[in-house]
Amino acid sequence: MPDLLLELFSEEIPARMQAKAADDLRRMVTDKLVAEGLVYDGAKAFATPRRLALTIHGIPARQPDLKTERRGPKMGAPDAAVQGFLKATGLKSLDEAKIQRDPKGDFYIALIEKPGRDAIDVLAEILPVIIRTFPWPKSMRWGARSGKPGSLNWVRPLHAITATFGLETEEPDVVKFSVDGIETGQTTYGHRFLAPGAINVRRFEDYEAKLLDAKVVLDPERRKDSILADATELAFAQGFELVEDQNLLDEVAGLVEWPVVLMGSFDAEFLATPAEVIRATIRNNQKCFVVRDPKTGKLANKFIPVANIEATDGGATIIAGNERVIRARLSDAKFFYETDLKTKLQDRLPKFEQIVFHEKLGTQAARIKRIERLAAELAPLVGADVAKATRAAQLAKADLLTEVVGEFPEVQGLMGKYYALAQGEDASVAAACEEHYKPQGPADRVPTDPVSVAVALADKLDTLAGFWAIDEKPTGSKDPYALRRAALGVIRLIVENALRLPVLKAAQSALAGLSVAADASKLPSDLLAFFADRLKVQLREQGARHDLVDAVFALGGQDDLLMIVRRVEALGKFLDSDDGKNLLAGTKRASNILSIEEKKDKRTFDGAPDAALYSLTEEKALAKAIGEVTTEARAAVAKEDFAAAMSAMAKLRPPVDAFFDKVRVNDDDPKVRENRLKLLNEIRSATRAVADFSKIQD
């Protein structure tokens, strides 16, 4: 079947837009093809700084014939509605329509037969629409038709459109259309400087090979691999080690079509500035990589730029230009750092009185006071020194007012650590200045130093309590204050550090410190429910079942996240066993019978069964087993030995199976029936020693 090659050749596309643009192009074209009945074999899109390209394999040469039914107006409808229906469907008269019987009346139905068209004609119709409606985050208009009806908005001036369609064994046809005066053809262009001439292409394989000859690496992944391999090899050859940076690699690969790796240097005196500041300066301003000494692990005074040209002077001019800019930028960074060191962190705190954290939650200074108080309360619970935790909470945000963080926000926290150490603060206090923001994502490290843990928990709990109190909760996909991330951070801090921290009490304490009025009886439980939802997400990502979290939370009073996780783990293992599966089935059966009978009798069957009414061995055996198992399971839970509690529960399986096998619950004697229903309720009550089995999915 034929293949499509599409290329949109333009001026430079910003690197940050390229990946999404390529994906949007693939999605928009393939969605339209499928909608037109043209099901393809495969599609792949590419982006370079000057082009978007798409290849789609195995497109049928022709659409299938389409038959659709279109419902029209009711019989006896006004003439205007009838005429509109005839015009829309192409029918000459209502005699050509069918009648559909419906409870709401009889409707006219048109059977529309649409003969299939050649795929190349369909492409010629859909591609210009896609180009005109392409969803660039930012676009521009240019040229003679700029601002006129039908003029094209594109990210940068569009120069050429290549569009070919045909079988691999034949000369492809050009998909003929034009956009804003640009006619499609088979002509593209190579590298702007190294091979700027026109190139005639036929299909994708030919196109990709000719571009490579013209110094253009089409595939961004191939450009990334080339940059990483060449930079690693160059650094190794000079006795250094490349400091890898995936985000920078992604960006640089979007800036070049023919990557050429070089190496420059800067004055060694700048190495007195923190390595992270040097790296941020070089990365942010010149998009260059840095290297380190593999023996010491410290940065070397070298950097690696990636050029887009094979320069005749071997890159000397490019290196010199980068060195000149980097020298100036590092001078600024060094000045900022040295200036910051002249002012102690605590001396910056009064400025926070003039900085509003949130209009409803007060100033940043007020927030720091709340974090201090909460960190001091949490410190004994996490094994931290109260004085150190209080001091760390006081200084943790101070680096936000420094020159370096103002220039490079990504080093906030880290610079707080450096400045705290420089002014002689305790190492744990300094570490907490950096680590209190952590973890910021699922891949981020969780702090283990107790002082850092106390401040990190206080920071996140204050954020959650504050925005909960002013009703700024996450909704749908919107979470402007990153509250989901904060809750997951609290969960990971507690679970990964094996902390026994009652979240409900911590939330109440955080709410008590707010200046805004908050419903102390409702908001903590709302927050706990939010933690339960986030815990489900966390455990699901780790392979656990979210319904087991529901089953544990349903017991009520469950706010010890560490114990919840351990109970869920034990419950999951138990339910994977035959005993667990069968006991779950038995408990569900008991619950279903009870629900039916409770609804029928309009009452519940609470209360202890009367042992005198037991007439069958199976009843007596089940009653005895329930008593023994309940006692044993509750004792195990009290000792937090959840595995033992599950083992105790397993002992219920044989008597439960025997009861349902031999005992008729709805006995003719009303008293016996009621007593047996109470016994079923005892099964349900017994299992609640470990979880609410009704919340567990089969």
XYZ file of C-alpha atoms in Angstrom, residues 32-691:
660
model
C -8.301 12.477 10.026
C -7.245 9.450 8.002
C -9.024 7.061 10.336
C -12.119 9.274 10.295
C -12.082 9.021 6.506
C -11.887 5.231 6.631
C -8.193 5.113 5.680
C -6.634 2.792 8.260
C -2.825 2.881 8.053
C -0.043 0.532 9.221
C 2.258 2.944 11.055
C 3.193 6.583 11.472
C 6.177 8.491 12.798
C 6.864 12.213 13.086
C 10.164 14.100 13.341
C 11.289 17.618 14.151
C 14.448 19.627 13.558
C 14.967 23.352 14.109
C 13.749 24.041 10.557
C 11.242 21.337 9.731
C 8.405 19.100 10.830
C 8.223 15.789 8.996
C 5.758 12.931 8.974
C 5.807 9.516 7.342
C 2.765 7.216 7.325
C 3.081 3.687 6.003
C 0.445 1.457 4.490
C -2.349 3.859 3.621
C -4.984 2.267 1.352
C -4.931 3.721 -2.154
C -8.675 4.333 -1.991
C -11.360 4.905 0.609
C -13.958 2.210 1.113
C -17.485 3.057 0.041
C -19.352 4.460 2.996
C -23.003 3.895 3.854
C -24.562 5.936 6.599
C -28.057 6.569 7.879
C -29.176 10.062 8.754
C -32.276 10.642 10.831
C -34.578 13.406 9.663
C -37.706 15.134 10.913
C -40.901 13.476 12.046
C -43.566 12.663 9.534
C -45.800 15.697 9.228
C -43.018 18.104 10.219
C -43.056 21.677 8.817
C -41.997 22.012 5.183
C -38.911 24.026 6.077
C -37.572 21.118 8.163
C -38.325 18.651 5.380
C -36.610 20.783 2.724
C -33.558 21.206 4.932
C -33.387 17.446 5.420
C -33.623 16.805 1.659
C -30.945 19.383 0.894
C -28.566 18.051 3.553
C -28.917 14.435 2.437
C -29.124 14.963 -1.324
C -32.498 13.231 -1.638
C -34.795 14.447 -4.391
C -37.987 13.729 -2.487
C -39.321 12.038 0.625
C -40.165 9.019 -1.519
C -36.457 8.133 -1.418
C -36.435 8.160 2.403
C -37.245 5.280 4.717
C -39.562 5.451 7.694
C -38.311 4.561 11.164
C -40.879 3.612 13.803
C -40.134 5.129 17.194
C -42.091 5.487 20.482
C -41.795 9.236 19.998
C -43.197 9.086 16.468
C -42.315 8.059 12.926
C -39.152 9.636 11.502
C -37.717 9.933 8.013
C -34.375 8.186 7.519
C -32.012 8.878 4.630
C -29.634 6.143 3.504
C -26.597 8.002 2.231
C -24.150 6.122 0.055
C -20.847 7.885 -0.279
C -18.518 6.313 -2.820
C -14.910 6.108 -1.740
C -12.368 8.507 -3.171
C -8.718 8.093 -4.015
C -6.627 8.513 -0.869
C -4.469 11.174 -2.543
C -7.591 13.325 -3.060
C -8.553 12.883 0.582
C -5.041 13.920 1.639
C -5.190 16.972 -0.603
C -8.352 17.964 1.218
C -7.373 17.326 4.844
C -3.705 18.407 4.908
C -4.222 22.133 4.185
C -6.913 22.263 6.878
C -4.518 20.697 9.385
C -1.745 23.134 8.466
C -4.065 26.126 8.817
C -5.423 24.975 12.180
C -2.143 23.708 13.635
C -2.066 24.379 17.417
C 1.187 26.285 17.901
C 1.445 27.816 21.409
C 2.620 30.998 19.685
C 2.467 31.814 15.984
C 3.002 34.708 13.595
C 1.732 36.087 10.295
C 4.063 37.384 7.612
C 4.401 38.130 3.912
C 2.115 39.805 1.402
C -1.042 38.123 2.710
C -0.336 38.867 6.386
C -3.520 39.909 8.115
C -5.714 39.131 5.107
C -8.534 36.556 5.202
C -7.125 33.067 4.754
C -3.561 34.068 5.619
C -1.495 31.451 7.428
C -0.432 31.613 11.063
C 2.708 29.543 11.651
C 5.367 29.488 14.318
C 7.885 31.065 11.908
C 7.683 31.859 8.177
C 6.840 28.674 6.256
C 8.898 28.312 3.050
C 8.091 24.946 1.499
C 5.738 21.978 1.748
C 6.843 18.552 0.568
C 4.010 16.055 0.145
C 4.403 12.797 -1.776
C 2.205 9.702 -1.891
C 2.768 6.417 -3.649
C 3.886 2.831 -3.674
C 7.445 1.934 -2.770
C 7.977 0.358 -6.189
C 6.670 3.327 -8.184
C 7.397 6.995 -8.636
C 5.254 8.770 -6.024
C 2.723 11.456 -6.851
C 2.716 14.909 -5.334
C -0.280 15.574 -3.103
C -1.327 18.813 -4.755
C -2.587 21.701 -2.666
C -1.406 25.136 -1.639
C -1.405 27.072 1.619
C -1.059 30.852 1.538
C 0.489 30.687 -1.897
C 2.927 27.901 -1.031
C 2.503 25.043 -3.524
C 3.353 21.492 -2.538
C 6.169 19.690 -4.305
C 9.088 17.322 -3.857
C 11.698 19.919 -2.969
C 13.276 20.433 0.423
C 16.536 21.999 1.593
C 19.536 20.812 3.541
C 21.575 22.471 6.277
C 21.324 26.268 6.215
C 25.101 26.771 5.943
C 26.673 23.430 5.053
C 24.297 22.345 2.250
C 21.676 25.022 1.580
C 20.776 23.873 -1.927
C 17.454 22.416 -3.023
C 16.970 18.645 -2.749
C 14.473 16.614 -4.764
C 12.965 13.779 -2.702
C 10.581 10.924 -3.488
C 9.633 9.002 -0.344
C 10.742 8.836 3.294
C 13.769 6.540 2.953
C 15.085 8.635 0.091
C 14.246 11.856 1.973
C 16.016 10.856 5.205
C 19.130 9.645 3.371
C 19.418 12.786 1.238
C 18.988 15.018 4.274
C 21.793 13.171 6.026
C 24.010 13.777 2.993
C 22.992 17.437 3.253
C 24.149 17.604 6.900
C 20.715 17.255 8.525
C 20.053 14.545 11.134
C 16.281 14.243 10.945
C 15.541 12.067 13.991
C 15.832 14.049 17.275
C 16.652 10.854 19.188
C 19.555 10.219 16.859
C 20.779 13.791 17.406
C 20.586 13.294 21.186
C 22.522 10.035 20.992
C 25.161 11.687 18.823
C 25.566 14.667 21.158
C 25.766 12.507 24.266
C 28.232 10.043 22.755
C 30.489 12.733 21.255
C 30.438 14.888 24.401
C 31.223 11.891 26.613
C 34.078 10.841 24.343
C 35.521 14.367 24.106
C 35.406 14.819 27.877
C 37.033 11.408 28.424
C 39.785 12.203 25.923
C 40.647 15.310 27.957
C 40.630 13.398 31.235
C 37.205 14.602 32.357
C 33.734 13.204 32.899
C 30.601 14.681 31.329
C 27.945 15.924 33.753
C 24.841 14.569 32.065
C 21.759 16.765 31.878
C 18.729 15.243 30.144
C 16.722 18.468 29.983
C 19.639 20.333 28.464
C 20.260 17.477 26.029
C 16.640 17.631 24.874
C 16.904 21.370 24.340
C 20.258 21.363 22.572
C 19.096 18.605 20.209
C 16.334 21.011 19.192
C 18.804 23.780 18.396
C 20.974 21.943 15.860
C 20.467 19.889 12.722
C 24.099 18.799 12.462
C 25.552 18.607 15.995
C 29.252 19.295 16.385
C 30.654 18.979 19.913
C 33.454 21.333 21.023
C 35.227 22.174 24.290
C 36.005 25.529 25.864
C 37.331 26.713 29.208
C 36.858 29.431 31.795
C 39.072 30.919 34.498
C 39.758 28.512 37.373
C 39.074 31.285 39.905
C 35.354 30.913 39.203
C 35.425 27.413 40.695
C 35.234 29.053 44.132
C 31.565 29.677 43.326
C 29.281 26.700 44.152
C 29.259 24.130 41.379
C 25.493 24.294 40.981
C 25.676 28.039 40.324
C 28.389 27.565 37.703
C 26.378 24.840 36.041
C 23.164 26.900 36.073
C 25.013 29.918 34.655
C 26.557 27.986 31.780
C 23.435 25.952 31.063
C 20.918 28.801 31.212
C 22.928 31.375 29.296
C 24.878 29.372 26.713
C 23.169 25.943 26.639
C 26.511 24.245 27.300
C 27.380 21.124 29.269
C 29.905 21.080 32.098
C 32.481 18.443 33.030
C 34.042 17.249 36.256
C 37.252 15.674 37.422
C 36.489 11.947 37.850
C 39.075 11.687 40.630
C 37.656 14.408 42.866
C 34.083 14.594 41.572
C 34.423 18.394 41.423
C 33.679 20.596 38.424
C 36.537 21.365 36.067
C 36.967 24.755 34.420
C 35.812 23.363 31.074
C 32.514 23.387 29.222
C 31.110 21.700 26.130
C 29.121 23.712 23.577
C 27.276 22.033 20.706
C 27.611 23.884 17.404
C 25.378 23.562 14.363
C 28.209 23.812 11.872
C 31.536 22.258 10.944
C 33.574 25.442 11.124
C 36.591 25.913 8.863
C 38.694 27.035 11.853
C 37.827 23.913 13.827
C 35.358 25.818 15.971
C 37.901 28.270 17.447
C 35.686 31.302 16.821
C 32.618 29.561 18.268
C 34.560 28.523 21.369
C 35.983 32.022 21.822
C 32.523 33.571 21.604
C 31.127 31.182 24.193
C 34.118 31.744 26.474
C 33.640 35.505 26.308
C 29.958 35.315 27.278
C 30.503 32.647 29.945
C 33.304 34.662 31.518
C 30.991 37.653 31.880
C 28.129 35.568 33.217
C 30.319 33.747 35.726
C 31.692 37.097 36.878
C 28.134 38.180 37.618
C 27.368 34.922 39.406
C 30.549 35.187 41.490
C 29.653 38.765 42.422
C 26.125 37.733 43.419
C 27.448 34.874 45.538
C 30.058 36.973 47.316
C 27.517 39.741 47.913
C 25.053 37.254 49.397
C 27.664 35.981 51.825
C 27.946 39.470 53.371
C 24.395 39.280 54.762
C 23.402 36.543 57.180
C 20.248 34.592 56.488
C 18.479 35.704 59.644
C 19.152 39.352 58.762
C 17.076 38.907 55.610
C 13.987 37.716 57.482
C 12.444 41.158 58.229
C 11.939 41.706 54.484
C 9.442 38.847 54.459
C 7.037 41.113 56.387
C 6.472 43.010 53.126
C 6.068 39.912 50.944
C 2.576 38.428 50.655
C 2.450 34.649 50.505
C -1.274 34.640 49.679
C -3.804 37.402 50.161
C -5.925 35.173 52.423
C -3.025 33.521 54.245
C -0.908 36.542 55.060
C 2.735 37.335 54.554
C 5.670 35.055 54.000
C 6.875 36.068 57.474
C 3.653 34.783 59.021
C 4.038 31.539 57.118
C 7.603 31.097 58.364
C 6.340 31.544 61.940
C 3.717 28.836 61.364
C 6.324 26.451 59.940
C 8.605 27.132 62.927
C 5.831 26.292 65.404
C 4.743 23.179 63.523
C 8.325 21.940 63.038
C 8.912 22.292 66.796
C 5.774 20.213 67.491
C 6.716 17.541 64.966
C 10.383 17.308 65.977
C 9.899 14.936 68.953
C 7.633 12.719 66.841
C 10.293 12.242 64.154
C 13.313 12.075 66.467
C 14.628 15.562 65.700
C 16.176 18.093 68.043
C 13.517 20.747 68.706
C 15.937 23.688 68.762
C 17.580 22.634 65.504
C 14.252 22.033 63.802
C 13.013 25.448 64.914
C 16.189 27.165 63.698
C 16.074 25.347 60.364
C 12.426 26.304 59.848
C 13.298 29.915 60.615
C 16.081 30.060 57.995
C 14.748 27.662 55.350
C 13.104 30.311 53.149
C 15.680 33.074 53.659
C 17.676 32.286 50.516
C 14.664 33.307 48.413
C 15.819 36.899 49.018
C 19.388 36.333 47.836
C 20.858 37.573 44.564
C 21.844 34.113 43.332
C 18.380 32.614 43.838
C 16.865 35.710 42.239
C 18.963 34.999 39.148
C 18.658 31.190 39.257
C 15.422 30.139 41.033
C 16.221 26.457 40.448
C 18.962 26.589 43.138
C 16.644 27.745 45.925
C 17.150 25.676 49.031
C 20.544 24.523 47.832
C 21.936 28.045 48.248
C 20.296 28.226 51.650
C 22.419 25.245 52.652
C 25.620 26.878 51.374
C 24.897 30.191 53.096
C 23.920 28.452 56.354
C 27.166 26.494 56.396
C 29.131 29.635 55.578
C 27.644 31.446 58.589
C 28.425 28.537 60.910
C 25.023 26.920 61.307
C 24.733 23.297 62.416
C 25.077 20.811 59.541
C 21.559 19.441 60.116
C 20.111 22.959 60.043
C 21.948 23.696 56.801
C 20.826 20.414 55.240
C 17.215 21.166 56.154
C 17.419 24.496 54.307
C 17.956 22.494 51.119
C 15.950 19.367 51.851
C 12.731 20.851 53.230
C 11.437 21.179 49.647
C 11.922 17.452 49.053
C 10.556 15.208 47.736
C 9.279 17.264 44.795
C 8.312 14.332 42.626
C 8.179 10.534 42.507
C 11.817 10.312 41.424
C 13.093 12.829 43.979
C 15.074 11.749 47.023
C 13.320 11.640 50.405
C 15.230 13.349 53.269
C 16.315 11.104 56.112
C 17.902 13.578 58.540
C 15.288 14.054 61.318
C 15.645 17.862 61.251
C 15.061 17.928 57.496
C 12.098 15.588 57.874
C 10.496 17.759 60.558
C 10.818 20.958 58.507
C 9.775 19.277 55.264
C 6.638 17.902 56.919
C 5.847 21.252 58.524
C 6.269 23.091 55.226
C 3.987 20.721 53.323
C 1.366 20.388 56.048
C 1.146 24.173 56.393
C 0.633 24.465 52.642
C -2.098 21.842 52.626
C -3.875 23.164 55.714
C -3.724 26.752 54.497
C -5.173 26.179 51.069
C -7.736 23.732 52.444
C -8.856 26.380 54.946
C -9.446 28.977 52.199
C -11.120 26.378 49.958
C -8.450 26.361 47.250
C -8.477 22.592 46.789
C -7.390 20.794 43.613
C -10.195 20.316 41.110
C -10.009 17.868 38.208
C -6.692 18.364 36.450
C -6.138 21.784 38.036
C -3.791 22.003 40.984
C -2.152 25.455 40.842
C -0.610 25.193 44.297
C 0.767 21.647 43.784
C -1.240 20.276 46.712
C -1.284 16.736 45.326
C 2.502 16.822 45.179
C 2.634 18.151 48.758
C 0.398 15.334 50.008
C 2.460 12.698 48.212
C 5.540 14.291 49.750
C 4.076 13.909 53.239
C 3.179 10.290 52.516
C 6.666 9.431 51.264
C 8.346 11.229 54.182
C 6.294 9.204 56.645
C 6.378 5.817 54.936
C 9.987 5.782 53.728
C 11.260 7.005 57.097
C 8.962 4.538 58.951
C 7.471 7.350 61.041
C 4.593 6.897 63.498
C 2.906 10.222 62.822
C -0.879 10.644 63.267
C -1.800 12.734 60.231
C -5.157 13.851 61.647
C -3.510 15.355 64.713
C -0.800 16.993 62.582
C -3.433 18.493 60.279
C -5.362 19.839 63.274
C -2.190 21.435 64.595
C -1.438 23.011 61.211
C -4.982 24.394 60.967
C -4.764 25.801 64.495
C -1.858 28.008 63.473
C -3.753 29.766 60.686
C -5.114 33.289 61.057
C -8.133 32.455 58.870
C -11.214 30.834 60.334
C -11.320 27.100 59.653
C -13.818 24.401 60.535
C -11.695 22.396 62.952
C -14.324 19.641 63.111
C -14.515 19.033 59.351
C -11.344 20.165 57.594
C -8.930 17.676 59.213
C -11.106 14.757 58.110
C -11.365 16.283 54.617
C -7.588 16.473 54.496
C -7.344 12.884 55.700
C -9.613 11.797 52.835
C -7.303 13.659 50.449
C -4.323 11.785 51.888
C -6.235 8.539 51.402
C -6.745 9.355 47.725
C -3.066 10.241 47.281
C -2.029 7.085 49.152
C -4.122 5.045 46.729
C -2.284 6.652 43.821
C 1.072 5.971 45.470
C 0.290 2.335 46.261
C -1.267 1.716 42.847
C 1.949 2.917 41.208
C 3.769 0.385 43.374
C 1.422 -2.378 42.228
C -0.945 -2.464 45.209
C -4.742 -2.490 44.946
C -6.493 0.796 45.691
C -9.592 -0.999 47.037
C -7.494 -2.407 49.864
C -6.709 1.150 50.956
C -10.470 1.822 51.001
C -11.012 -1.330 53.048
C -8.520 -0.185 55.700
C -9.619 3.478 55.801
C -13.253 2.378 56.134
C -12.507 1.084 59.646
C -12.384 4.695 60.837
C -9.731 6.440 62.905
C -7.030 5.325 60.488
C -4.549 8.189 60.199
C -1.281 6.380 60.860
C -0.106 6.159 57.245
C 2.760 3.785 57.997
C 0.435 1.303 59.699
C -2.108 1.660 56.882
C 0.546 0.763 54.320
C 1.698 -2.230 56.357
C -1.868 -3.398 56.888
C -2.589 -3.041 53.155
C 0.539 -5.044 52.319
C -0.477 -7.844 54.697
C -4.065 -7.794 53.434
C -2.879 -8.003 49.821
C -0.732 -11.058 50.564
C -3.589 -12.694 52.467
C -6.076 -12.168 49.630
C -3.616 -13.701 47.173
C -3.834 -16.967 49.121
C -6.617 -19.546 48.732
C -7.709 -18.972 52.319
C -7.979 -15.251 51.705
C -9.923 -15.612 48.459
C -12.360 -18.084 49.965
C -12.860 -16.091 53.164
C -13.521 -12.976 51.082
C -16.102 -14.903 49.061
C -17.742 -16.169 52.251
C -17.785 -12.737 53.851
C -19.268 -11.214 50.691
C -21.941 -13.915 50.671
C -22.776 -13.200 54.287
C -22.957 -9.450 53.587
C -25.184 -9.955 50.560
C -27.618 -12.149 52.493
C -27.685 -9.643 55.346
C -28.295 -6.727 53.004
C -31.247 -8.511 51.398
C -32.794 -9.568 54.691
C -32.170 -6.214 56.384
C -33.905 -4.476 53.507
C -36.779 -6.972 53.633
C -37.213 -6.697 57.421
C -36.311 -2.981 57.546
C -33.972 -3.619 60.469
C -30.422 -4.678 61.240
C -29.321 -7.898 62.902
C -26.926 -6.504 65.464
C -26.358 -8.060 68.830
C -24.921 -11.379 69.963
C -26.587 -14.591 68.754
C -28.263 -16.819 71.328
C -26.141 -19.960 71.734
C -29.206 -21.863 72.987
C -30.734 -21.599 69.516
C -27.822 -23.348 67.800
C -29.102 -26.720 66.592
C -26.458 -27.695 64.061
C -22.810 -28.569 64.582
C -21.774 -26.111 61.866
C -23.462 -23.206 63.692
C -21.680 -24.029 66.909
C -18.337 -24.483 65.159
C -18.662 -21.141 63.368
C -19.667 -19.290 66.541
C -16.709 -20.762 68.415
C -14.295 -19.949 65.580
C -15.543 -16.344 65.367
C -14.931 -15.802 69.068
C -11.437 -17.272 68.968
C -10.416 -15.592 65.723
C -11.714 -12.170 66.765
C -9.748 -12.267 70.002
C -6.597 -13.508 68.286
C -6.831 -11.044 65.379
C -7.443 -8.025 67.594
C -4.528 -8.978 69.806
C -2.285 -9.259 66.736
C -3.497 -5.901 65.390
C -2.828 -4.301 68.774
C 0.749 -5.536 68.508
C 0.807 -4.299 64.870
C 1.520 -7.818 63.702
C -0.741 -7.723 60.675
C 0.610 -10.937 59.181
C -0.453 -12.766 62.354
C -3.858 -11.074 62.197
C -4.343 -12.363 58.677
C -3.267 -15.848 59.746
C -5.905 -15.717 62.460
C -8.522 -14.672 59.903
C -7.591 -17.670 57.750
C -8.919 -19.949 60.507
C -12.423 -18.721 59.719
C -12.412 -20.205 56.253
C -13.297 -23.874 57.082
C -16.211 -23.111 59.474
C -17.575 -20.408 57.122
C -17.455 -22.845 54.173
C -19.112 -25.564 56.241
C -21.825 -23.181 57.491
C -22.887 -22.159 53.996
C -22.684 -25.757 52.828
C -24.884 -27.268 55.565
C -26.957 -24.498 57.166
C -30.152 -22.975 55.793
C -30.067 -19.354 56.950
C -33.717 -18.479 56.284
C -35.144 -21.152 58.540
C -38.921 -21.508 58.907
C -38.605 -20.700 62.595
C -38.330 -16.874 62.839
C -36.168 -17.015 65.947
C -33.720 -19.461 64.365
C -33.634 -17.328 61.212
C -32.890 -14.179 63.213
C -30.225 -15.960 65.220
C -28.496 -17.233 62.088
C -28.576 -13.765 60.531
C -26.955 -12.415 63.703
C -24.295 -15.088 63.293
C -23.670 -13.877 59.727
C -23.303 -10.380 61.114
C -20.687 -11.745 63.495
C -18.656 -12.910 60.459
C -18.769 -9.384 59.083
C -17.808 -7.919 62.458
C -14.957 -10.370 62.927
C -13.295 -9.510 59.630
C -13.461 -5.803 60.498
C -10.678 -6.480 62.968
C -8.366 -6.220 59.967
C -10.375 -4.486 57.207
